[in-house]
Structures are given as structure tokens and as C-alpha cells.
């Protein structure tokens, strides 16, 4: 159907010009070419491909995506955390030093612009960039590998603990542009960090970020990704995660914005006693689409993973949850849990849920479940029968449903801010904290 | 204060109430007994305004106002309370927060200011003692994981905090042990006053030893087939409903 978008050929021209303009090590250029070749080989996704069956890209295919230009933005449009934080801001994928602030860091810890580091210290970057498996079939991750210019680089040496949250803000602005930011977070053995990634913007753009998260043995990463792109924007993001033994990943994917937002996440649990928690909340209205494709691969014994995804849908909105827990034969004593719950506020909204388990080991505890339904009329009546007006009663129930996801976020200033945004996105007016 | 005249109501197209008359004055306690499926909860739900219970004929007046025109929340704000036969679990909404929202909704309706936090806390504590409810239940989600008895106690607790003018208790005694039964009865008796009315739905005469009714009615096939004083409850306990269960003509004779 939309197999031959306007998009493909211009990419070729763009890529040629882009690579010619770069001054960077050959290894990096080679990886760009590989990315681009992969994009060409994979082609533009169509709904005939199982992985893209529910993700309609036809509106995006109509856009002749250009390289972004430099646009100055006002600091006020950027979100804050209301707490001391290391802050890196990126506008249209490029580092904005004036909107950034770094605090004191443990010895040898690095937080930097990836683009700058690549110029000054390519040896920092090369060993880690594009080294993880995963997302090999994802055309937009390939496109990102070809076109990324800048992004955030974090490297924590052994046992380094960064207390203050690391706040990474990606702001896109403009129409008909493609932005390809990159995150490279490397935590060596025993390192710990809390990262908040925020995607925002204005205009009709494509944001196709790729994040690579590497957790060494015993490392702990609290990762938050808050997607509040502009209402006309397309967000097609990829996350690769590699965890070594005893490491812990707590990730929270919150999706409020964009006309079409999709995250593909692949995690390899490559060692014993690894914990991976993937917590997700999508709130969508009108014709918004929010889509999560998750793949968690247990390669070794004694691991545990959770995928807890909730969505609230209004209007004609749609969500997709496609979650896979793969347990290799060798990965005995794995405990894995997968739950997808969808609350429909309108009968025209639609939630596609595809929780999957693929278990090759025989001594594991795995469970999954999925439910999709309207607000419980009995609960609604119960509240009204106590005098609570119907609108407030609805708000209370929806808020309770969604807040459950936010309550898993232990970073208090973020959780509180999101609770407020939640009330706003649910168009519920102000709701008191319980 | 509650006037029910010739009430006909259907559920899913089936007529459940067919010509029910009942008049309850301020300060009175009326008990309704009747076999399973006779329409007792249907009556309670119609009074409270639950969706799906459709009144096809007749009227219900609350202090002279047409109750059937009001939204459920308006009825509650006007001073009506239903203690549910099956209280609903509401995950994620804390009991205390829920109760405060309810109290404030009623106050707002009456044009009063939001309840003072200290006053509310004092009231809650006093009422909690009355129904011997544990404080930890306040923080828990509404009815979530509560035992059957705890749910019923929570209903009476809510009633005691909201202090309605008229309360319908739908089998609040079912599933309660003897001590809990006393607690529920104490909760109701503490609220009894010359201005308040009660409609107590029960299967057991036992409850009426503690909450002594002014009138007892027998509901069969959607109509009140007999009314009497508390002695009627004793009589039913001995004889059951067999007398009323046959064809309608027989039931009508029993009323007379
Ligand atoms: N929501 C409903 N949907 C379908 N049928 C209903 C509904 N509510 C009540 N009914 C039917 O109406 C009839 C009367 O039910 P109701 O609950 O009023 O009886 P009851 O007198 O309260 O019985 P019990 O003593 O068992 O509580 C029953 O046949 C019941 O199945
Ligand atoms: Mg009943």
C-alpha cells in the first residue's frame, strides 16, 4: 500500500551530503553506512509486516522529511524537575549548552554531549556505540544509526554513584523535519544513576531517537522516559538494553504526546540474578496512537523481569502493547511477569494487546495477563451514591487506574509532576493528591 | 418523608416491582422482609437511582420532591444513603480520601465550605470507634480485600460519617457474626432520631431484636403483601413465606 513513500529516495541524497559534511573517525562513518544500508534493505515498514501491523505510518510517509535547522528556543518551554539535577538539553537533536547545566560528578564520571565527545575524545565513544544486539529489524533505528549527530553520553566508572537525577531533554521544533538523537549510557560494574529523558516539541516532525543502555555487573539504572511530543509529531524510538549479572534496571516509559508514538525496546539479560522492571503508562485521546513493542530475553538463570503496562484511551485513540518474554533453555529459575491493562473511556477507542511468553527452560515461574474494559459502572455508581458528582467520580476512578503506574516511580519530584500532567491529559481538572 | 406510590420497575425488560406502595415518616424504622428475588434490592436500587432500573409507573417522593428525577449524587446530597448489599471494591481510591470527597460533595451541594481537616479527623475517629473499625482500613483502597464483614462495617461507618436523613440498609446484617451484628445495630441506633428515617432490608428476625422496627413489611413478587409491627417478623421466622408465595389472588387475601 504505502510501500513506496516519497521518503526513501530523498534519504539517499541527504545521506550522501550528510556523510560528506562530517569530520569523524572512519569507524563511525562505516557504522553510519551500515545503518543506512540496513535502512534501505529493510525498507519502509508496511502493515503487512507483523511487527508493524497496527502501526499505520501512511501519514508519516506523506512527509518529505528534511534535515532540521538550528532554531533558538526559549528556556521556558523546557520541562524542569524541581530538584537539583544534571541537565543536558538538545534542540533538534543538537546539544544546547546554554540550556544545560552540569554539577559536580564522581571522579572519572562523564556526562557530555555525544557529538562533542566524538570530536574531542572519539576513544570514549567508539568502544560502546552500536555495540549492542537488538533492533536489527527496526528501520528507524537504522535511520538513526545513519543520521544521528548528537545526543547524551554518560559513562560511570566502577562503583560511581550519581545521586542527583540526570535530566536529558530533547526538544524538537519545526515542520517536516527528521530528528535522530542518540543516548549512550554506560554504567560500569556497581555504578548507579537515575536518568530522566524527556521528549517534547512543537510542529509536525519525526523524532526517531535511539537509546543504548549498558549495565555492568551489579549496576543500577533508574531510567525514565517521558514522551510529551507535539500533537502533530511522530515519535519512533528504539531502546537497546544490555544487562550483566546482578544488575538492576527500573524503567518507566510514560507516553502522553504525539500523533503516533512507538517505542521498540529490546533487553538482553546476560548474566545471573538480573532484575528488569519495565513499567509503562500511555494516555491517549482523539486519534492518537501509542505503541510499545518490548522484547526481554532471559539468557541466564535466576533472573526476574516485569512488564507492567497500562493505558487510558479516549476518543478514537489506539494503543498497542506487544510484549515478549523470552526465556532461553539455560535460564532456569527465571521469574517473569507481564501485565497489560487498558481502560477505555470511549467505545471508539481501541487497545491491541499481545502479551507473549516464549519459554524454553523448564523450571521457571512466568505469568502474563491482559485486560481491556470500560470504567466499572458499579464503582461509578458507588461513588455517586455517596454524593460525588459523576464527572468527579469518573476522574477519581481514571486517576486511580493510572496513578498506580506512576506510584512505581520513586523519584518524587517527577512522580508529582507527572500526577499533575496526568490530570491535565485526562482533561479532568485539578485533582487533590490522595 | 419517603412516599412510594404504585411503583412499577423493570430490570432488563422484566417487571420486578409491580405496584409497590410504602410510606415512611421521619423518626420511623421500617423493615422489609421477603424471599430471595422478590425485589428488595431492586427497590433499594430504584430509590438510590442505579442505572438499568427503569421505573415504568408510579412515583417516589422524598420530602415532597420527586426523587426519580434526581441524579444518584443529588439524592445522596439531599440526604439519602444506601448501604449496599454488595459493597464495591475500588482499587486505588483510599477509603479516607473517598469519604472526604463524599463529605465535601454534600457540603458543597448545601452551599457550605469544605470540611475543616481537624473537624473531619475528629468525626472520623469518633465514628470509627462507634463501629469498631480499625484505623488501618482508612488508608486502604475502598473495600479492596476487605472481608465480607469488614465491607458491611465500612458501609455503616460511611453512614455514620455522612449522617444521612434517610438510610436504606440492604442486608447489612448478612454474613455478620453476632458481635459484628451488634456493632452494626449500634451504628444505626446511634443515628436514630426524630428526623431520620430507616428502611432496613433483612432476612433475619435476629437483627430486629437490636434495631427494633416500627413497621415490618413483607415483599413478595414486587409488591408489599402484608404489613404489621415487629411481631410480624417473628411470625415470618416461624412460618416462612409459603403463605404468600402462591398465586397473586392468595397473596392479596393475605394482605387484607
Ligand atoms: N442488574 C440486574 N440484572 C438482571 N436481573 C436483575 C438485576 N437486578 C435484579 N435482577 C433480578 O430481579 C429480581 C429481583 O432481584 P433483587 O435483587 O431485587 O431481589 P432481592 O429481593 O434483593 O433478593 P435477595 O434476598 O436474594 O437479595 C431477581 O430475579 C434478579 O435476578
Ligand atoms: Mg437483595
XYZ file of C-alpha atoms and ligand atoms in Angstrom:
722
model
C 0.000 0.000 0.000
C 2.313 2.723 1.259
C 5.350 0.733 0.200
C 6.777 3.473 -1.959
C 6.693 6.621 0.116
C 8.152 9.888 -1.003
C 10.542 9.411 1.850
C 13.019 6.850 0.620
C 14.870 8.451 -2.230
C 15.439 11.834 -0.660
C 17.144 9.955 2.173
C 19.812 8.787 -0.275
C 20.644 12.346 -1.339
C 20.529 13.520 2.225
C 22.793 10.761 3.391
C 25.436 11.480 0.796
C 25.513 15.150 1.658
C 25.385 14.420 5.378
C 28.317 11.997 5.404
C 30.372 14.332 3.229
C 29.837 17.143 5.723
C 31.004 15.114 8.734
C 34.536 15.048 10.047
C 34.783 11.977 12.160
C 36.712 8.714 12.530
C 36.304 6.197 9.731
C 34.880 3.623 12.108
C 31.998 5.951 12.839
C 31.406 6.686 9.162
C 31.411 2.978 8.498
C 28.745 2.432 11.128
C 26.651 5.156 9.548
C 26.888 3.437 6.171
C 25.953 0.123 7.721
C 22.961 1.786 9.323
C 21.906 3.373 6.099
C 22.319 0.159 4.121
C 20.242 -1.613 6.707
C 17.518 1.012 6.376
C 17.494 0.573 2.600
C 17.444 -3.202 2.952
C 14.619 -3.205 5.479
C 12.633 -0.666 3.528
C 9.811 1.443 4.765
C 7.627 -0.637 7.107
C 4.189 -1.613 5.914
C 1.260 -3.052 7.799
C 1.917 -6.369 6.053
C 4.866 -6.822 8.374
C 3.761 -8.442 11.602
C 5.745 -6.012 13.765
C 4.110 -3.013 12.055
C 0.633 -4.439 11.571
C -1.037 -1.964 13.928
C 1.290 0.986 13.329
C -0.016 2.990 10.409
C 2.824 5.074 9.009
C 0.986 6.364 5.956
C 0.670 9.917 7.337
C 4.414 9.977 8.014
C 5.191 8.544 4.574
C 3.497 11.577 3.008
C 6.060 13.898 4.538
C 9.225 14.766 2.697
C 11.442 14.738 5.767
C 14.221 17.317 5.767
C 17.289 17.802 7.917
C 16.461 20.085 10.821
C 17.807 23.611 11.064
C 19.072 25.465 14.072
C 16.249 27.171 15.918
C 16.803 29.170 19.096
C 14.260 28.305 21.749
C 13.215 29.876 24.999
C 14.358 28.100 28.169
C 10.798 28.363 29.491
C 9.472 25.749 27.100
C 11.713 23.104 28.639
C 10.489 20.936 31.491
C 12.147 21.082 34.890
C 12.400 18.572 37.687
C 12.038 20.867 40.641
C 15.091 19.254 42.214
C 18.847 19.621 41.795
C 19.757 17.763 38.596
C 22.421 17.399 35.951
C 20.771 18.809 32.913
C 21.576 18.399 29.238
C 19.291 19.903 26.631
C 19.161 19.177 22.929
C 17.287 21.162 20.335
C 16.530 19.353 17.106
C 18.995 16.698 18.148
C 21.889 19.088 18.837
C 23.379 19.974 22.181
C 22.283 23.346 23.573
C 24.944 24.354 26.144
C 23.086 27.475 27.199
C 20.140 25.335 28.283
C 22.278 22.826 30.106
C 23.885 22.625 33.493
C 26.283 20.088 34.918
C 27.058 19.682 38.588
C 29.927 18.008 40.358
C 30.433 14.386 39.381
C 32.260 11.449 40.909
C 35.839 11.017 39.780
C 36.154 9.967 36.146
C 32.454 10.038 35.558
C 31.471 11.592 32.241
C 28.276 13.282 31.250
C 28.660 15.007 27.934
C 27.299 15.825 24.547
C 27.871 12.765 22.421
C 28.580 14.908 19.371
C 31.235 16.942 21.166
C 32.796 13.898 22.783
C 33.046 12.275 19.394
C 35.142 15.210 18.163
C 37.335 15.575 21.215
C 37.536 12.019 22.565
C 36.411 9.511 19.954
C 38.124 6.829 22.037
C 35.440 7.358 24.725
C 32.670 6.586 22.320
C 33.865 4.060 19.791
C 34.036 1.060 22.129
C 30.370 1.412 23.042
C 28.476 2.925 20.160
C 26.293 0.499 18.192
C 27.803 -2.450 20.029
C 24.601 -3.919 21.416
C 22.436 -6.506 19.753
C 18.769 -5.774 19.224
C 16.552 -3.674 16.963
C 18.245 -5.161 13.906
C 14.904 -5.238 12.112
C 13.908 -1.725 13.081
C 14.153 0.661 10.100
C 14.065 3.792 12.209
C 16.839 2.600 14.488
C 18.810 2.021 11.269
C 17.931 5.504 10.063
C 19.117 6.875 13.374
C 22.396 4.951 13.074
C 22.917 6.697 9.747
C 21.877 10.224 10.669
C 22.487 10.775 14.375
C 24.512 13.883 15.102
C 24.397 14.400 18.788
C 22.845 13.214 21.989
C 23.771 12.361 25.524
C 26.737 10.358 26.642
C 27.027 9.051 30.163
C 29.839 6.870 31.372
C 30.092 5.981 35.042
C 33.236 4.146 36.095
C 33.233 1.246 38.525
C 31.177 1.903 41.678
C 30.441 5.520 40.773
C 27.133 6.675 42.160
C 25.485 9.798 40.798
C 22.911 10.911 43.329
C 21.211 13.782 41.529
C 18.979 12.801 38.617
C 20.425 13.218 35.150
C 17.870 15.168 33.189
C 18.131 14.811 29.408
C 15.764 16.962 27.424
C 15.185 16.546 23.722
C 13.200 19.332 22.172
C 12.232 19.215 18.509
C 10.886 22.197 16.675
C 9.821 22.628 13.072
C 7.659 21.066 10.402
C 8.625 18.224 8.093
C 11.954 17.525 9.727
C 13.515 14.302 10.917
C 15.447 14.348 14.193
C 17.670 11.447 15.248
C 19.036 11.916 18.740
C 21.075 9.300 20.469
C 21.629 8.245 24.047
C 24.583 6.227 25.126
C 24.536 5.340 28.801
C 27.299 3.121 30.086
C 27.371 2.068 33.724
C 30.413 0.069 34.707
C 30.349 -2.501 37.455
C 28.442 -1.331 40.515
C 27.657 2.146 39.169
C 24.297 3.747 39.854
C 22.331 6.501 38.191
C 18.871 7.941 37.818
C 18.094 9.260 34.374
C 15.079 11.208 33.172
C 14.714 11.540 29.423
C 12.105 13.936 28.159
C 10.875 14.246 24.596
C 8.979 17.401 23.729
C 8.498 19.743 20.866
C 6.341 21.798 18.563
C 5.463 21.122 14.959
C 4.949 18.235 12.605
C 8.241 16.383 12.857
C 9.640 12.908 13.182
C 11.668 12.161 16.273
C 13.450 8.824 15.989
C 15.778 8.527 18.962
C 17.853 5.501 19.824
C 18.996 4.791 23.357
C 21.694 2.295 24.224
C 21.836 1.363 27.877
C 24.637 -0.823 29.171
C 24.614 -2.022 32.744
C 27.737 -3.684 34.051
C 27.692 -6.248 36.838
C 25.696 -5.031 39.817
C 24.886 -1.669 38.226
C 21.589 0.028 38.992
C 19.851 2.268 36.497
C 16.568 4.029 37.129
C 15.504 5.098 33.695
C 12.514 7.332 32.989
C 11.355 8.282 29.553
C 8.606 10.876 29.355
C 7.197 11.346 25.882
C 5.224 14.555 25.501
C 5.888 15.300 21.831
C 3.791 17.878 19.984
C 0.287 16.687 18.978
C 1.298 16.509 15.281
C 4.596 14.747 15.880
C 5.717 11.222 15.127
C 7.877 9.518 17.699
C 9.542 6.267 16.640
C 12.083 5.389 19.261
C 14.307 2.441 19.943
C 15.911 1.289 23.180
C 18.603 -1.353 23.446
C 19.472 -2.653 26.867
C 22.283 -4.931 27.867
C 22.477 -6.067 31.483
C 25.234 -8.028 33.133
C 24.964 -10.198 36.243
C 23.290 -8.782 39.357
C 22.343 -5.556 37.619
C 19.018 -3.839 38.098
C 17.100 -1.854 35.572
C 13.980 0.014 36.632
C 12.480 1.712 33.662
C 9.393 3.812 33.333
C 8.025 4.675 29.911
C 5.374 7.341 30.039
C 3.640 8.285 26.810
C 1.314 11.278 26.665
C 2.031 13.098 23.407
C 2.489 12.803 19.657
C 0.023 11.748 16.985
C 1.863 8.467 16.659
C 4.323 7.291 19.267
C 6.037 3.979 19.237
C 8.837 2.572 21.338
C 10.650 -0.638 20.484
C 12.658 -1.944 23.388
C 14.942 -4.950 23.422
C 16.682 -6.073 26.570
C 19.247 -8.813 26.903
C 19.583 -10.143 30.446
C 23.048 -11.513 30.021
C 24.087 -12.945 33.396
C 22.652 -14.391 36.571
C 20.423 -12.641 39.110
C 19.446 -9.749 36.878
C 16.323 -7.747 37.545
C 14.480 -5.815 34.868
C 11.356 -3.826 35.568
C 9.545 -2.187 32.678
C 6.700 -0.005 33.839
C 4.603 1.836 31.301
C 1.725 4.261 31.094
C 0.094 5.675 27.984
C -2.666 8.242 27.995
C -4.167 8.905 24.582
C -7.128 10.805 23.178
C -8.576 11.861 19.807
C -6.791 9.858 17.094
C -3.503 9.391 18.954
C -1.640 6.114 18.759
C 0.749 4.859 21.402
C 2.584 1.653 20.716
C 5.043 -0.391 22.778
C 6.967 -3.353 21.447
C 9.028 -4.995 24.139
C 11.369 -7.916 23.956
C 13.054 -9.158 27.112
C 15.478 -12.001 26.637
C 16.476 -14.044 29.693
C 19.790 -15.633 28.753
C 20.897 -16.852 32.186
C 19.420 -18.342 35.359
C 17.918 -16.609 38.392
C 16.738 -13.522 36.568
C 13.486 -11.708 37.157
C 11.587 -9.358 34.918
C 8.322 -7.500 34.957
C 6.414 -5.750 32.216
C 3.560 -3.725 33.651
C 1.862 -1.594 31.043
C -1.315 0.388 31.416
C -3.135 2.661 29.057
C -6.053 5.040 29.241
C -7.784 5.651 25.930
C -10.319 8.276 24.988
C -11.811 9.420 21.683
C -10.748 7.238 18.770
C -7.304 6.670 20.172
C -5.453 3.441 19.976
C -2.751 1.670 21.920
C -0.674 -1.340 21.046
C 1.091 -3.497 23.582
C 3.277 -6.217 22.185
C 5.398 -7.676 24.930
C 7.616 -10.704 24.694
C 9.344 -12.506 27.493
C 11.802 -14.955 26.058
C 13.404 -17.456 28.435
C 16.296 -19.408 26.988
C 16.753 -23.047 27.797
C 19.668 -22.318 30.062
C 17.808 -19.591 32.019
C 16.392 -21.768 34.792
C 14.702 -20.247 37.873
C 13.597 -17.237 35.896
C 10.668 -15.312 37.330
C 8.817 -13.178 34.852
C 5.540 -11.351 34.956
C 3.723 -9.480 32.264
C 0.559 -7.488 32.639
C -1.226 -5.189 30.238
C -4.327 -3.309 31.369
C -6.276 -0.915 29.205
C -9.032 1.416 30.275
C -11.367 2.572 27.518
C -13.133 5.859 28.181
C -14.808 5.756 24.808
C -16.260 2.943 22.783
C -14.431 4.103 19.660
C -11.037 3.702 21.291
C -9.141 0.511 20.667
C -6.437 -1.345 22.562
C -4.461 -4.115 20.902
C -2.803 -6.333 23.400
C -0.378 -9.079 22.616
C 1.382 -10.400 25.707
C 3.715 -13.217 24.754
C 5.810 -15.753 26.600
C 8.352 -17.978 24.906
C 9.802 -20.313 27.481
C 12.438 -22.872 26.635
C 13.575 -23.552 30.215
C 11.525 -25.962 32.309
C 11.991 -24.613 35.827
C 10.607 -21.075 35.729
C 7.769 -19.001 37.149
C 6.187 -16.927 34.443
C 2.795 -15.382 34.139
C 1.017 -12.968 31.915
C -2.314 -11.303 31.653
C -4.197 -8.689 29.761
C -7.463 -6.900 30.311
C -9.310 -4.194 28.431
C -12.506 -2.637 29.655
C -14.649 0.394 30.280
C -14.914 2.133 33.637
C -16.568 -0.155 36.156
C -20.206 1.045 36.284
C -20.662 -0.434 39.756
C -17.725 1.544 41.111
C -19.038 4.668 39.409
C -22.462 4.193 40.950
C -20.978 3.512 44.364
C -19.151 6.845 44.336
C -22.194 8.724 43.049
C -24.406 7.113 45.660
C -22.205 8.793 48.244
C -22.807 12.213 46.721
C -19.758 12.523 44.474
C -20.758 14.145 41.141
C -20.455 11.883 38.120
C -17.602 13.828 36.476
C -15.581 13.809 39.666
C -16.348 10.141 40.211
C -15.087 9.281 36.735
C -11.990 11.371 37.299
C -11.312 9.625 40.574
C -11.527 6.191 39.004
C -9.414 7.022 35.958
C -6.838 8.743 38.095
C -6.690 5.752 40.429
C -6.151 3.425 37.475
C -3.309 5.451 36.001
C -1.756 6.653 39.232
C -0.979 3.033 40.027
C 1.680 3.143 37.282
C 3.083 6.459 38.449
C 3.303 5.211 42.022
C 6.082 2.865 40.966
C 8.276 5.880 40.186
C 10.350 6.567 43.268
C 11.768 9.878 42.022
C 9.325 12.065 43.938
C 9.544 15.392 42.074
C 8.993 13.595 38.776
C 6.141 11.474 40.112
C 4.388 14.544 41.474
C 4.853 16.478 38.268
C 3.513 13.569 36.235
C 0.486 13.233 38.504
C -0.368 16.819 37.631
C 0.206 16.258 33.915
C -1.950 13.179 34.154
C -4.884 15.218 35.417
C -4.258 17.614 32.541
C -4.065 14.926 29.833
C -7.118 13.216 31.208
C -8.767 16.659 30.991
C -10.038 16.108 34.488
C -9.232 19.431 36.042
C -7.286 19.538 39.237
C -7.315 16.509 41.447
C -6.050 16.561 45.003
C -3.233 14.203 45.913
C -4.657 11.378 47.967
C -40.537 11.665 54.436
C -40.367 8.883 51.830
C -43.532 8.320 49.852
C -43.664 5.461 47.347
C -46.821 5.151 45.282
C -47.757 2.400 42.877
C -44.134 1.805 41.926
C -43.508 -0.376 38.869
C -39.940 -1.032 37.819
C -38.256 -3.255 35.262
C -34.769 -4.666 35.032
C -33.610 -5.808 31.617
C -37.165 -5.701 30.390
C -38.537 -7.831 33.228
C -41.010 -6.292 35.627
C -39.611 -6.752 39.124
C -41.637 -4.240 41.132
C -45.298 -4.153 40.324
C -47.340 -1.653 42.219
C -45.436 -1.106 45.411
C -46.752 1.351 47.997
C -44.813 2.421 51.049
C -44.861 5.469 53.246
C -42.168 6.162 55.808
C -42.344 9.115 58.201
C -39.486 10.900 59.968
C -38.187 9.065 63.008
C -39.578 5.739 61.779
C -37.761 2.492 61.178
C -39.345 0.175 58.625
C -38.154 -3.335 57.968
C -38.701 -5.186 54.706
C -38.503 -8.939 54.563
C -39.184 -11.219 51.657
C -37.954 -14.230 49.766
C -34.879 -14.180 47.525
C -35.535 -12.455 44.273
C -38.715 -10.758 45.447
C -37.360 -7.306 44.564
C -35.950 -5.930 47.834
C -32.611 -4.853 46.375
C -34.390 -3.642 43.280
C -36.412 -1.310 45.478
C -33.218 -0.122 47.182
C -31.540 0.464 43.813
C -34.522 2.336 42.408
C -34.502 4.568 45.464
C -30.769 5.216 45.085
C -31.037 5.786 41.315
C -28.983 2.977 39.881
C -28.746 2.757 36.100
C -30.675 -0.059 34.483
C -33.548 0.020 36.954
C -36.340 1.577 34.971
C -39.428 2.975 36.611
C -42.404 2.422 34.306
C -45.133 3.710 36.583
C -45.678 5.355 39.934
C -43.683 7.851 41.946
C -41.226 8.224 44.773
C -41.224 11.434 46.764
C -38.552 12.420 49.226
C -39.789 15.235 51.460
C -42.257 16.048 48.730
C -39.572 16.235 45.983
C -39.635 13.886 43.025
C -36.749 11.569 43.798
C -36.875 9.765 40.469
C -35.860 12.909 38.571
C -32.658 13.316 40.552
C -29.198 12.001 39.699
C -27.878 9.479 42.215
C -25.411 12.026 43.619
C -28.191 14.580 44.065
C -30.205 12.053 46.023
C -27.227 11.445 48.270
C -26.703 15.168 48.709
C -30.386 15.528 49.613
C -29.681 13.174 52.500
C -30.332 9.696 51.119
C -27.998 6.811 51.878
C -27.878 3.247 50.619
C -25.831 0.651 52.474
C -25.111 -1.774 49.630
C -25.891 -5.466 49.828
C -22.647 -5.988 47.891
C -20.269 -3.077 48.533
C -17.994 -2.416 45.558
C -14.200 -2.648 45.659
C -12.462 0.423 44.237
C -8.719 -0.182 43.840
C -6.530 2.899 44.016
C -9.012 5.136 45.827
C -8.190 5.376 49.519
C -11.106 4.958 51.881
C -10.393 8.169 53.760
C -9.965 10.220 50.597
C -13.180 8.800 49.224
C -15.061 9.656 52.390
C -13.691 13.184 52.472
C -14.688 13.673 48.832
C -18.179 12.489 49.699
C -18.477 14.744 52.755
C -17.258 17.724 50.734
C -19.576 16.963 47.833
C -22.542 17.029 50.195
C -21.313 20.212 51.857
C -20.811 21.899 48.515
C -24.328 20.946 47.480
C -25.625 22.596 50.626
C -23.569 25.714 49.947
C -21.226 25.038 52.855
C -17.441 25.418 52.858
C -15.087 22.448 52.575
C -14.795 20.484 55.776
C -12.073 21.566 58.157
C -9.323 18.945 58.235
C -9.272 18.716 62.044
C -13.042 18.537 62.369
C -13.144 15.817 59.756
C -10.469 13.824 61.510
C -12.304 14.105 64.844
C -15.562 12.983 63.275
C -13.891 10.069 61.525
C -12.260 8.906 64.729
C -15.406 9.124 66.736
C -17.375 7.162 64.121
C -14.639 4.606 63.715
C -14.913 3.806 67.389
C -18.650 3.532 67.103
C -18.380 0.762 64.507
C -15.134 -0.598 65.986
C -13.281 -0.222 62.730
C -9.524 -0.370 62.586
C -7.714 2.813 61.565
C -5.625 0.938 59.013
C -8.782 0.472 56.915
C -8.870 4.217 56.246
C -5.667 4.105 54.244
C -6.619 1.070 52.263
C -8.463 1.269 48.987
C -12.239 1.340 49.288
C -13.365 -2.180 50.222
C -10.422 -3.729 48.411
C -9.541 -7.021 50.050
C -11.982 -6.347 52.902
C -13.688 -9.393 54.349
C -17.453 -9.636 53.934
C -17.962 -8.395 57.488
C -15.478 -5.544 57.075
C -17.279 -4.362 53.988
C -20.593 -4.209 55.832
C -18.959 -2.417 58.728
C -17.479 0.061 56.273
C -20.972 0.778 54.945
C -22.228 1.581 58.428
C -19.111 3.630 59.074
C -19.762 5.707 55.956
C -23.355 6.180 57.012
C -22.235 7.291 60.456
C -19.857 9.863 58.955
C -22.262 11.154 56.294
C -25.225 11.273 58.690
C -27.954 10.997 56.092
C -31.561 11.867 56.808
C -32.816 8.663 55.326
C -30.934 5.391 55.023
C -31.706 2.153 53.242
C -29.765 -0.816 54.623
C -29.780 -3.732 52.224
C -28.981 -6.897 54.136
C -26.308 -5.149 56.132
C -26.588 -7.975 58.640
C -25.951 -10.816 56.195
C -22.682 -12.590 56.760
C -22.011 -10.903 60.085
C -21.109 -12.721 63.262
C -23.038 -11.882 66.420
C -20.554 -9.253 67.606
C -20.439 -7.534 64.260
C -24.217 -7.579 64.139
C -24.322 -5.689 67.428
C -21.836 -3.179 66.100
C -23.912 -2.555 63.009
C -27.058 -2.214 65.115
C -25.309 0.206 67.466
C -24.250 2.244 64.458
C -27.823 2.503 63.277
C -29.275 3.098 66.718
C -26.776 5.894 67.379
C -28.181 7.706 64.346
C -31.817 7.108 65.199
C -33.524 10.407 65.819
C -36.940 12.016 65.338
C -35.785 13.494 61.982
C -34.236 10.364 60.476
C -35.912 7.520 58.708
C -34.622 3.998 58.016
C -35.560 1.222 55.686
C -33.938 -1.992 56.834
C -33.926 -4.935 54.437
C -33.159 -8.209 56.129
C -33.772 -11.936 56.093
C -33.337 -12.356 59.816
C -35.606 -11.503 62.665
C -32.461 -11.505 64.814
C -31.363 -8.058 63.540
C -34.733 -6.648 64.543
C -34.050 -7.547 68.153
C -31.302 -4.966 68.033
C -32.817 -2.471 65.630
C -36.410 -2.511 66.742
C -38.617 -1.503 63.813
C -41.839 0.439 63.968
C -43.214 -1.462 60.989
C -42.456 -4.695 59.209
C -43.459 -5.291 55.567
C -43.463 -8.451 53.552
C -42.356 -8.044 49.919
C -43.316 -10.799 47.526
C -43.209 -10.689 43.744
C -42.552 -6.978 43.689
C -45.380 -5.888 45.970
C -45.907 -5.421 49.652
C -48.310 -8.189 50.540
C -48.545 -7.607 54.224
C -47.556 -5.051 56.826
C -47.518 -5.228 60.572
C -45.498 -4.444 63.650
C -42.375 -6.216 64.834
C -44.449 -9.256 65.763
C -44.801 -9.967 62.042
C -41.073 -10.675 61.805
C -41.373 -13.361 64.460
C -44.318 -14.856 62.673
C -42.382 -14.974 59.375
C -39.443 -16.575 61.089
C -41.722 -19.423 62.149
C -43.913 -19.785 59.084
C -41.671 -18.677 56.218
C -43.128 -17.118 53.077
C -45.047 -20.166 51.849
C -48.328 -18.488 52.665
C -47.540 -15.619 50.278
C -45.803 -17.477 47.545
C -48.757 -18.803 45.640
C -50.830 -17.104 43.013
C -51.410 -13.370 43.402
C -55.050 -13.702 44.498
C -53.999 -15.596 47.571
C -51.375 -13.008 48.388
C -53.914 -10.238 48.161
C -56.143 -12.050 50.647
C -53.204 -12.311 52.992
C -52.793 -8.538 52.888
C -56.364 -7.945 53.861
N -28.984 -5.909 37.412
C -29.810 -6.941 37.208
N -29.751 -7.645 36.054
C -30.571 -8.684 35.826
N -31.513 -9.087 36.690
C -31.624 -8.428 37.844
C -30.785 -7.333 38.177
N -31.114 -6.887 39.382
C -32.120 -7.673 39.805
N -32.434 -8.599 38.884
C -33.455 -9.628 39.002
O -34.565 -9.052 39.661
C -35.103 -9.968 40.584
C -35.173 -9.338 41.950
O -33.844 -9.172 42.409
P -33.479 -8.429 43.746
O -32.018 -8.338 43.805
O -34.245 -7.180 43.859
O -34.002 -9.479 44.830
P -33.866 -9.462 46.396
O -35.234 -9.451 46.931
O -32.970 -8.395 46.834
O -33.209 -10.876 46.667
P -32.131 -11.338 47.764
O -32.893 -11.618 49.002
O -31.576 -12.597 47.182
O -31.119 -10.281 47.897
C -34.259 -11.207 40.538
O -34.895 -12.155 39.733
C -32.975 -10.738 39.899
O -32.378 -11.761 39.154
Mg -31.110 -8.312 47.667
